[in-house]
mmCIF file of C-alpha atoms and ligand atoms in Angstrom:
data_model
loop_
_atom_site.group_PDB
_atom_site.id
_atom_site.type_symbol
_atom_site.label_atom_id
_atom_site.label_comp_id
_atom_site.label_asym_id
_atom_site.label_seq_id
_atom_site.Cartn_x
_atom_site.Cartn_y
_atom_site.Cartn_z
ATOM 1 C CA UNK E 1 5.537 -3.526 4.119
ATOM 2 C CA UNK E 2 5.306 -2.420 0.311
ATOM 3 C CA UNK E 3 5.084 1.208 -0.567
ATOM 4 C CA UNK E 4 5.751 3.463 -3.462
ATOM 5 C CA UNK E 5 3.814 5.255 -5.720
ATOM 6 C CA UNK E 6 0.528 4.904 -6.887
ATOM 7 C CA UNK E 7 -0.087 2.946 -10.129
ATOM 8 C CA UNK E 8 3.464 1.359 -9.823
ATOM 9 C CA UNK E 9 2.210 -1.976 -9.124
ATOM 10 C CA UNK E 10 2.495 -2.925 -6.008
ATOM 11 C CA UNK E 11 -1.205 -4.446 -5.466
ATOM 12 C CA UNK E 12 -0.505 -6.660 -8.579
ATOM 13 C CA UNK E 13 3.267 -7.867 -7.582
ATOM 14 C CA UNK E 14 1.972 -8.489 -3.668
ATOM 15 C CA UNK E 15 -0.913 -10.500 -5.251
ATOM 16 C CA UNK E 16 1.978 -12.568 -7.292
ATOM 17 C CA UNK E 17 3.857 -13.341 -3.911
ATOM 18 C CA UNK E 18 0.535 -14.394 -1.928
ATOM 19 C CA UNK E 19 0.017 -16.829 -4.809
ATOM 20 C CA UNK E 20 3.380 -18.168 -4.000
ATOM 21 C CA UNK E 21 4.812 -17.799 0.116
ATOM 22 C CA UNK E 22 1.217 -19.300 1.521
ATOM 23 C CA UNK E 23 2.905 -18.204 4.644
ATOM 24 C CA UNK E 24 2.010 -14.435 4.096
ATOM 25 C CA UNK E 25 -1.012 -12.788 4.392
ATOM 26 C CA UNK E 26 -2.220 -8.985 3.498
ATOM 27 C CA UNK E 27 -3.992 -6.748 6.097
ATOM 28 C CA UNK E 28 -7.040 -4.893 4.572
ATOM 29 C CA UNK E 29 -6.657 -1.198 5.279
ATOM 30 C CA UNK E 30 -9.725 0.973 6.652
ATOM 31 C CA UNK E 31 -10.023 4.105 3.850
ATOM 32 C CA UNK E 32 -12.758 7.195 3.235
ATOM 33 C CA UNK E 33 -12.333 6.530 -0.745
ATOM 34 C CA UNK E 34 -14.633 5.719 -2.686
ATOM 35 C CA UNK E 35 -15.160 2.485 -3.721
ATOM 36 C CA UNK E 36 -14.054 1.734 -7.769
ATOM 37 C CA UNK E 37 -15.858 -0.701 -9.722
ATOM 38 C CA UNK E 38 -15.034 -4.139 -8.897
ATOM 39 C CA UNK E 39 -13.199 -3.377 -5.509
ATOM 40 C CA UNK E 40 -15.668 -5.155 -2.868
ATOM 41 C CA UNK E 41 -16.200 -4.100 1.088
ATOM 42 C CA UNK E 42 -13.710 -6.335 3.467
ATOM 43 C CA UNK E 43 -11.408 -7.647 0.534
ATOM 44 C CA UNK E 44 -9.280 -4.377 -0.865
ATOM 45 C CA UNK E 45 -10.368 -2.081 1.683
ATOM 46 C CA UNK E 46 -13.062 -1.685 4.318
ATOM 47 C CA UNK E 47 -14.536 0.928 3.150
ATOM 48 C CA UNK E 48 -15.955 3.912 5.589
ATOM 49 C CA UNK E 49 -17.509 7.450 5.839
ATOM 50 C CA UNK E 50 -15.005 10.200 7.310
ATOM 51 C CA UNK E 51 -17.205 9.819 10.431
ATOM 52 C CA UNK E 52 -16.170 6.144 11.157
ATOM 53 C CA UNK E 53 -12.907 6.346 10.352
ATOM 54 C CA UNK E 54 -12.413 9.330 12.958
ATOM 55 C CA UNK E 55 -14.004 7.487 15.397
ATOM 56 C CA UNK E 56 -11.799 4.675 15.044
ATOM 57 C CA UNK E 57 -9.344 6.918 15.405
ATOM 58 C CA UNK E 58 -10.244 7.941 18.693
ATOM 59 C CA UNK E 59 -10.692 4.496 19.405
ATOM 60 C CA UNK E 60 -6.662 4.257 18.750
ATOM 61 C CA UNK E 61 -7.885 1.010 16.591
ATOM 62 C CA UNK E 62 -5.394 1.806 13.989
ATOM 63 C CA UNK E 63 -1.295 1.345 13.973
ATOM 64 C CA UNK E 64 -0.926 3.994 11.934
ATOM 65 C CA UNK E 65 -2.958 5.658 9.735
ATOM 66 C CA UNK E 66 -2.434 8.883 6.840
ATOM 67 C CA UNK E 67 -4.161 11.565 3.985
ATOM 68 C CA UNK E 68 -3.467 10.405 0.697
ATOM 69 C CA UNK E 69 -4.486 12.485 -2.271
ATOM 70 C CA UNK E 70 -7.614 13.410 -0.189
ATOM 71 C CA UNK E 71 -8.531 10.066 1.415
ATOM 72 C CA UNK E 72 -7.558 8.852 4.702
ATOM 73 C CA UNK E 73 -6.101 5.499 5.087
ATOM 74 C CA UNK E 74 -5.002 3.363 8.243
ATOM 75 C CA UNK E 75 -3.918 -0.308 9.566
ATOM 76 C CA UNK E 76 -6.141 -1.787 11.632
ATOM 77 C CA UNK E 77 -4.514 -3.544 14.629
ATOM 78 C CA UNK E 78 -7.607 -5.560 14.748
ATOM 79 C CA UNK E 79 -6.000 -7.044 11.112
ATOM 80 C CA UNK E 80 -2.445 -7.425 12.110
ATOM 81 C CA UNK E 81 -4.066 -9.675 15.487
ATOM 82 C CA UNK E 82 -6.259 -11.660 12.778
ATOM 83 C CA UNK E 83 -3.566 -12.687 10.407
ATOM 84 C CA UNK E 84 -0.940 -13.153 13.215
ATOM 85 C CA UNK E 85 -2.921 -15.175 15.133
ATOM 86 C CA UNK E 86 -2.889 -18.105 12.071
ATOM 87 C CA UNK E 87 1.482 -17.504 12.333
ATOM 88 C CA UNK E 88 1.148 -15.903 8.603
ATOM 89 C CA UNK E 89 3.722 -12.697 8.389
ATOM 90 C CA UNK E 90 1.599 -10.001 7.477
ATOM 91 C CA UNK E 91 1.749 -7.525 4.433
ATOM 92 C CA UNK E 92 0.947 -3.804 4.613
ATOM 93 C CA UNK E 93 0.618 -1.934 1.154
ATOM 94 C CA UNK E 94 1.283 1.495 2.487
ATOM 95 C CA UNK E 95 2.153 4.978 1.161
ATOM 96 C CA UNK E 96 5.207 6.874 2.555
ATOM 97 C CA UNK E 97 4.106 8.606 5.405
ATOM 98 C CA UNK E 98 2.325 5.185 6.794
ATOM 99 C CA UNK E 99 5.729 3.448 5.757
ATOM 100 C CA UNK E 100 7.769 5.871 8.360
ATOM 101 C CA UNK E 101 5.119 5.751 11.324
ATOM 102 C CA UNK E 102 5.497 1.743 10.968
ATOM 103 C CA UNK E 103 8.870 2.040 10.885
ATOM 104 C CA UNK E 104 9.264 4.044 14.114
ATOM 105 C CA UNK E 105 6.271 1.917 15.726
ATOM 106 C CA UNK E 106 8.003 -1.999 14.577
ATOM 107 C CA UNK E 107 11.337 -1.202 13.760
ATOM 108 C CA UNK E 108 11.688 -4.791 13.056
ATOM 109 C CA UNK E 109 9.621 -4.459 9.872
ATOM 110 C CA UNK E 110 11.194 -4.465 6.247
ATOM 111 C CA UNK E 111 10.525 -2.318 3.775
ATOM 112 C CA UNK E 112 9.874 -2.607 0.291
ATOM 113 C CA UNK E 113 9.875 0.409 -2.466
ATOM 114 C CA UNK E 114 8.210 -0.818 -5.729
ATOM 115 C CA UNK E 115 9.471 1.879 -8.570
ATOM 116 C CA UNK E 116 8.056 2.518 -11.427
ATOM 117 C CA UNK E 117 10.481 2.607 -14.495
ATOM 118 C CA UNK E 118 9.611 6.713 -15.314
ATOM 119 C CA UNK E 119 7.339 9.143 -13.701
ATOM 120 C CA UNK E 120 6.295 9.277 -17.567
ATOM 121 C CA UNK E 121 5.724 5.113 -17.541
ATOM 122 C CA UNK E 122 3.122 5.856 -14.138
ATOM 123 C CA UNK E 123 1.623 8.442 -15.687
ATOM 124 C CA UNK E 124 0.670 6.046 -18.237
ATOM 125 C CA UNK E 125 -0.511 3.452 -16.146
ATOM 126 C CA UNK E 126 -2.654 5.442 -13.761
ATOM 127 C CA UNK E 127 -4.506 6.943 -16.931
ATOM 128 C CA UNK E 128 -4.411 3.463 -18.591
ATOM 129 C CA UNK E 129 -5.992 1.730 -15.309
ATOM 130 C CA UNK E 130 -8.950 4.556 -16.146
ATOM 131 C CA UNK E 131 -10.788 3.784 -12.390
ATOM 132 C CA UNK E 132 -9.327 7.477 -11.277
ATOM 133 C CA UNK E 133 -10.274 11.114 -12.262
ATOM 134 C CA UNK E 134 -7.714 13.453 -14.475
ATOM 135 C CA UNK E 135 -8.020 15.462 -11.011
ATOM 136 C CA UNK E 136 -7.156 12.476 -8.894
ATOM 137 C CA UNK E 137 -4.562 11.429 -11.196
ATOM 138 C CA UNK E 138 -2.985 14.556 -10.840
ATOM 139 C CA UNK E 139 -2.817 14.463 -7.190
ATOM 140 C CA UNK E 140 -0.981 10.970 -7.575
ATOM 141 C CA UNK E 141 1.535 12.274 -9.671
ATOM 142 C CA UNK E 142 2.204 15.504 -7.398
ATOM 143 C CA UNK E 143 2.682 12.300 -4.798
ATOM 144 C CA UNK E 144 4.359 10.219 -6.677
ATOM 145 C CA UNK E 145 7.305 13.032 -7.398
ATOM 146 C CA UNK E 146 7.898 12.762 -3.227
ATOM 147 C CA UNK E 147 7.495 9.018 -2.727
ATOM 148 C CA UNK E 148 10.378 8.546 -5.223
ATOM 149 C CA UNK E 149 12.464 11.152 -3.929
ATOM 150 C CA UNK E 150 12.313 8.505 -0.545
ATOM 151 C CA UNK E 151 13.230 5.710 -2.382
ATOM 152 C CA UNK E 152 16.564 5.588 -0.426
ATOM 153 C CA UNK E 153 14.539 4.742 3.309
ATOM 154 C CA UNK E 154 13.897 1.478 2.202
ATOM 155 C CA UNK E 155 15.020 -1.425 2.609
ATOM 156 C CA UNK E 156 15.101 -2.545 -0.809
ATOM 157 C CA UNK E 157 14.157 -1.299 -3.979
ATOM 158 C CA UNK E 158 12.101 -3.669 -6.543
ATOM 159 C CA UNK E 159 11.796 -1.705 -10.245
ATOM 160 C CA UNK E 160 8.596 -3.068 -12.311
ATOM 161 C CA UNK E 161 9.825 -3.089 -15.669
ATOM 162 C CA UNK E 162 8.161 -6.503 -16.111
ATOM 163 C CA UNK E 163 5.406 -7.992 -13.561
ATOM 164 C CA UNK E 164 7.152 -11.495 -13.919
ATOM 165 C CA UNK E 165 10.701 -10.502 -13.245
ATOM 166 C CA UNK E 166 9.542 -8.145 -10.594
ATOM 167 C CA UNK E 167 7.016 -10.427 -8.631
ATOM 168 C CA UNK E 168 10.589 -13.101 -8.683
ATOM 169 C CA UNK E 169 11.866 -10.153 -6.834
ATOM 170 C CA UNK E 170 9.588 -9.593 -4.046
ATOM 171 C CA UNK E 171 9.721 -13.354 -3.180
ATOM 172 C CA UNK E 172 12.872 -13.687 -3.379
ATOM 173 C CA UNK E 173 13.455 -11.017 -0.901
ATOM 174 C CA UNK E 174 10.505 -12.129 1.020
ATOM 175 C CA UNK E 175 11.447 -15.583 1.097
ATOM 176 C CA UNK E 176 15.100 -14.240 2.329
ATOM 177 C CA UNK E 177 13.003 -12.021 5.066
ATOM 178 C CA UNK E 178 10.853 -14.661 6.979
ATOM 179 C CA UNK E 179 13.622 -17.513 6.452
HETATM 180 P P1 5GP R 1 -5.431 3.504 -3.501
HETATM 181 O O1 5GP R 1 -6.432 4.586 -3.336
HETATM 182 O O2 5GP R 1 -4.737 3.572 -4.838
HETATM 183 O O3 5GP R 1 -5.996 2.137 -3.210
HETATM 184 O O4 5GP R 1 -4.299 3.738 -2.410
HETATM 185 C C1 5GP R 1 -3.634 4.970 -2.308
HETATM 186 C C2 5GP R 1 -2.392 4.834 -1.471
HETATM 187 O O5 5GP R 1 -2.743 4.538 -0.107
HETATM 188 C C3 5GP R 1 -1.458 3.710 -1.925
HETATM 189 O O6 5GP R 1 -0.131 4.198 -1.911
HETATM 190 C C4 5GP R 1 -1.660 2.645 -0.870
HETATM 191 O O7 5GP R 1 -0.511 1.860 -0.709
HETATM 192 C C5 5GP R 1 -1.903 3.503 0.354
HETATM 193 N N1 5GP R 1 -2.551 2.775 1.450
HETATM 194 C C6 5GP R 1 -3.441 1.752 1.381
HETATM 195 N N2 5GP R 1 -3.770 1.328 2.612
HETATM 196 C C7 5GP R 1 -3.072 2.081 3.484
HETATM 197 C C8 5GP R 1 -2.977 2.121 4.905
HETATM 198 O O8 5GP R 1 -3.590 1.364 5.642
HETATM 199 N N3 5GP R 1 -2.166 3.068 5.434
HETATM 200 C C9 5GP R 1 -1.448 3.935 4.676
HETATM 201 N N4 5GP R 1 -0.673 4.794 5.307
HETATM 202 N N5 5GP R 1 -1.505 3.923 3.346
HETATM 203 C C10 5GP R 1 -2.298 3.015 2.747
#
């Protein structure tokens, strides 16, 4: 799984790696947020009302599932089951909390913290990437501040200084995991 904070990178270095280990595959997470421009229904995220998602919850459909900035977010078992069943090894992109509850549920996953280079450098790029409200932005930066402080949980630490030298990272230690 790949965590770390928001506007680090991490959807743009895991897109890198699926271009390259054709044996991997990305689970698409349920969330309540909106949808931004561009993003489309079933390929980033299925997207759902509060309503659905807490139903699904009851259901127990999800292997784990968090608040983030507002939003809820969760891993569908249903997408784990989908992408295992073709033998891929599956990628979560996950925030913190979801990173810990995986960790306790599969304790044979590996983690994977993609850091920013400064809190200053996100700051940057999640004003830069212009999809989010000053509001929202703020709430990922009050985030961000804890998901660093974590850093040490992982497994390994990528920094994205530069998307090339950083996507050689996370298939090289990819490649290393499902060898
Ligand atoms: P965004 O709104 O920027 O797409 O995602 C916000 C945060 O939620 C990111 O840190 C992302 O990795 C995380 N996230 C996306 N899907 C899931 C999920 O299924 N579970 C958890 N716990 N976090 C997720």
């Amino acid at each position: 799984m790949v965590s770390g904070p928001s506007g680090a990178g991490k959807g743009t270095l895991i897109q890198g790696a699926l271009q390259r280990v054709p044996a991997l595959a990305v689970a698409v997470s349920a969330t309540t947020r909106a949808r931004r421009p561009g993003e489309v229904d079933g390929r980033e995220y299925h997207f759902m009302s509060r309503a659905e998602f807490a139903r699904l919850v009851g259901e127990e459909a999800f292997l784990e599932h968090a608040e983030f900035a507002g939003n809820r977010y969760g891993t569908l078992g249903s997408e784990l089951d989908r992408i295992m069943g073709t033998g891929r090894s599956v990628i979560l992109e996950i925030e913190l909390q979801g990173a810990r509850n995986v960790r306790r549920a599969r304790p044979d996953s590996v983690s994977i913290f993609i850091e920013p280079p400064s809190l200053v450098e996100l700051a940057r790029r999640l004003r830069a990437r212009g999809t989010d409200a000053e509001e929202e932005v703020a709430a990922r930066l009050e985030v961000a501040r804890v998901e660093m402080a974590a850093r040490g949980e992982f497994d390994h630490v990528i920094l994205n200084d530069s998307v090339a030298d950083a996507t050689d990272g996370l298939v090289a230690v990819i490649g290393a995991e499902i060898a």
